Coordinates of C-alpha atoms and ligand atoms in Angstrom, one line a residue:
M1092 CA 74.3 82.1 111.6
Y1093 CA 77.3 79.9 113.2
T1094 CA 79.0 75.7 112.8
F1095 CA 79.8 74.7 116.2
H1096 CA 81.5 71.1 117.3
Q1097 CA 80.9 70.3 120.9
T1098 CA 83.1 68.1 123.1
G1099 CA 81.3 68.4 126.3
N1100 CA 80.1 70.9 127.6
T1101 CA 82.9 73.2 125.8
Y1102 CA 81.8 74.3 122.0
A1103 CA 83.6 76.1 119.5
L1104 CA 81.7 78.7 117.4
S1105 CA 82.1 79.5 114.6
I1106 CA 80.3 83.0 113.4
D1107 CA 79.9 83.2 109.9
N1108 CA 80.9 85.8 107.6
H1109 CA 78.8 89.5 107.4
C1110 CA 76.5 88.6 110.8
D1111 CA 76.0 90.5 113.5
L1112 CA 78.5 88.7 116.6
T1113 CA 75.4 89.9 119.4
E1114 CA 72.2 88.4 117.4
A1115 CA 74.2 85.1 116.6
I1116 CA 75.7 84.2 119.9
L1117 CA 72.1 85.0 121.4
T1118 CA 70.5 82.6 119.0
F1119 CA 73.2 79.8 119.2
I1120 CA 73.1 80.6 123.6
A1121 CA 69.3 79.8 122.5
D1122 CA 69.5 77.2 120.7
Q1123 CA 71.8 74.7 123.1
H1124 CA 69.5 76.0 126.0
I1125 CA 72.8 77.5 127.6
T1126 CA 71.5 79.5 130.5
A1127 CA 75.4 80.4 132.4
G1128 CA 79.0 80.0 130.9
E1129 CA 81.7 81.9 130.2
I1130 CA 83.0 82.9 126.7
S1131 CA 85.8 84.4 124.9
G1132 CA 86.9 84.6 121.5
I1133 CA 88.5 86.5 118.6
G1134 CA 87.9 87.5 114.9
A1135 CA 87.4 90.4 112.9
V1136 CA 84.6 93.5 112.4
S1137 CA 83.3 95.9 110.4
E1138 CA 81.5 97.7 112.5
A1139 CA 81.5 97.7 116.2
T1140 CA 78.8 99.6 118.6
L1141 CA 80.5 99.9 122.3
R1142 CA 78.7 100.9 125.4
F1143 CA 80.2 102.9 128.5
F1144 CA 78.8 103.0 131.9
N1145 CA 79.3 105.5 134.3
P1146 CA 78.8 104.6 137.7
Q1147 CA 78.1 108.1 138.9
T1148 CA 75.7 109.4 136.5
K1149 CA 74.6 106.0 136.0
L1150 CA 74.1 106.4 132.5
F1151 CA 75.5 104.8 129.4
E1152 CA 77.4 106.5 126.3
D1153 CA 77.2 104.3 123.5
R1154 CA 79.7 105.2 120.7
T1155 CA 79.5 103.3 117.0
F1156 CA 83.0 102.7 115.4
T1157 CA 83.1 102.3 111.6
Q1158 CA 85.7 100.9 110.0
Q1159 CA 88.2 97.4 110.0
M1160 CA 89.3 96.2 113.5
E1161 CA 90.3 92.9 115.1
I1162 CA 89.0 91.5 118.1
A1163 CA 91.8 91.3 119.8
N1164 CA 89.4 90.2 122.6
L1165 CA 86.3 89.0 123.6
I1166 CA 85.7 87.6 126.6
G1167 CA 82.5 87.3 128.8
N1168 CA 79.2 85.4 130.4
I1169 CA 75.7 84.2 130.1
S1170 CA 73.0 84.7 132.9
V1171 CA 69.1 84.6 132.4
M1172 CA 67.1 87.7 132.6
D1173 CA 63.4 87.7 133.3
G1174 CA 63.4 84.5 131.5
K1175 CA 65.2 85.7 128.2
P1176 CA 69.2 84.9 127.4
Y1177 CA 71.4 87.3 129.5
L1178 CA 74.9 88.4 127.5
H1179 CA 77.7 90.7 129.4
L1180 CA 80.9 90.8 127.2
H1181 CA 83.5 93.0 126.9
I1182 CA 85.1 93.7 124.4
T1183 CA 88.8 94.9 123.1
L1184 CA 89.0 96.1 119.1
G1185 CA 92.7 96.8 117.4
T1186 CA 92.1 99.2 115.1
A1187 CA 94.6 99.5 111.2
D1188 CA 97.0 101.8 113.2
F1189 CA 97.8 99.6 116.3
Q1190 CA 95.2 100.8 118.2
T1191 CA 92.7 99.3 120.8
I1192 CA 89.4 100.2 121.5
S1193 CA 87.0 98.3 124.5
G1194 CA 84.1 98.7 125.8
H1195 CA 81.3 96.2 126.5
L1196 CA 80.1 95.3 123.1
L1197 CA 76.2 96.3 122.5
T1198 CA 76.7 94.8 118.4
A1199 CA 79.6 94.2 115.6
R1200 CA 79.5 93.1 112.0
I1201 CA 82.2 89.8 111.3
N1202 CA 83.9 90.7 108.6
G1203 CA 86.4 87.7 108.5
A1204 CA 86.0 85.5 110.7
C1205 CA 84.9 85.0 115.1
E1206 CA 85.7 81.7 116.3
L1207 CA 84.6 81.2 120.1
F1208 CA 85.4 78.8 122.1
V1209 CA 81.9 78.4 125.0
H1210 CA 81.7 76.9 127.6
K1211 CA 78.2 75.6 129.8
Y1212 CA 78.0 75.4 133.6
D1213 CA 75.1 72.9 133.9
T1214 CA 72.7 75.4 136.1
T1215 CA 71.5 78.3 135.3
L1216 CA 72.5 82.2 136.9
L1217 CA 70.1 84.9 137.4
R1218 CA 70.5 88.5 137.2
V1219 CA 68.2 91.9 138.5
H1220 CA 68.3 95.0 138.2
E1221 CA 69.9 97.2 140.9
E1222 CA 68.8 100.2 141.4
S1223 CA 72.2 101.3 144.3
T1224 CA 74.1 100.6 141.5
G1225 CA 71.8 101.5 138.0
L1226 CA 73.9 97.9 136.6
N1227 CA 72.0 94.4 136.4
M1228 CA 73.4 92.0 138.8
Y1229 CA 73.9 88.3 139.4
K1230 CA 71.4 87.0 142.0
F1231 CA 72.8 85.2 144.0
E1232 CA 70.3 83.4 146.7
Ligands
FE153 FE1 81.1 94.6 132.8

């Protein structure tokens, strides 16, 4: 599903072609016991499901885009919620006509390559669901 090279707390991570991007990242951070950190990367996908959050209604709109797109930017963080690894990822995708689509990344199918850098923090960052915003927020003591 992936290969990686580690130096200190930083990993260069290559996701295998045709894998589900989110599933691969979650598998990697579980395998490496990463409970806090940051992710950035680039690559290409053939399909992606993105999420937009409406703060007024506190509802999510999810939409799937099926076309070849470049990951112009993937950025986000790693934490823990309800005892499980939690990803908060934003993605910008570039289309064949040089437009962009962006949102929260739910799932994406790699088609080409995906090169990520993951920086691990030697701590655990927790999240809890907050009713007032409808969001899963950091919980710092
Ligand atoms: Fe967000």
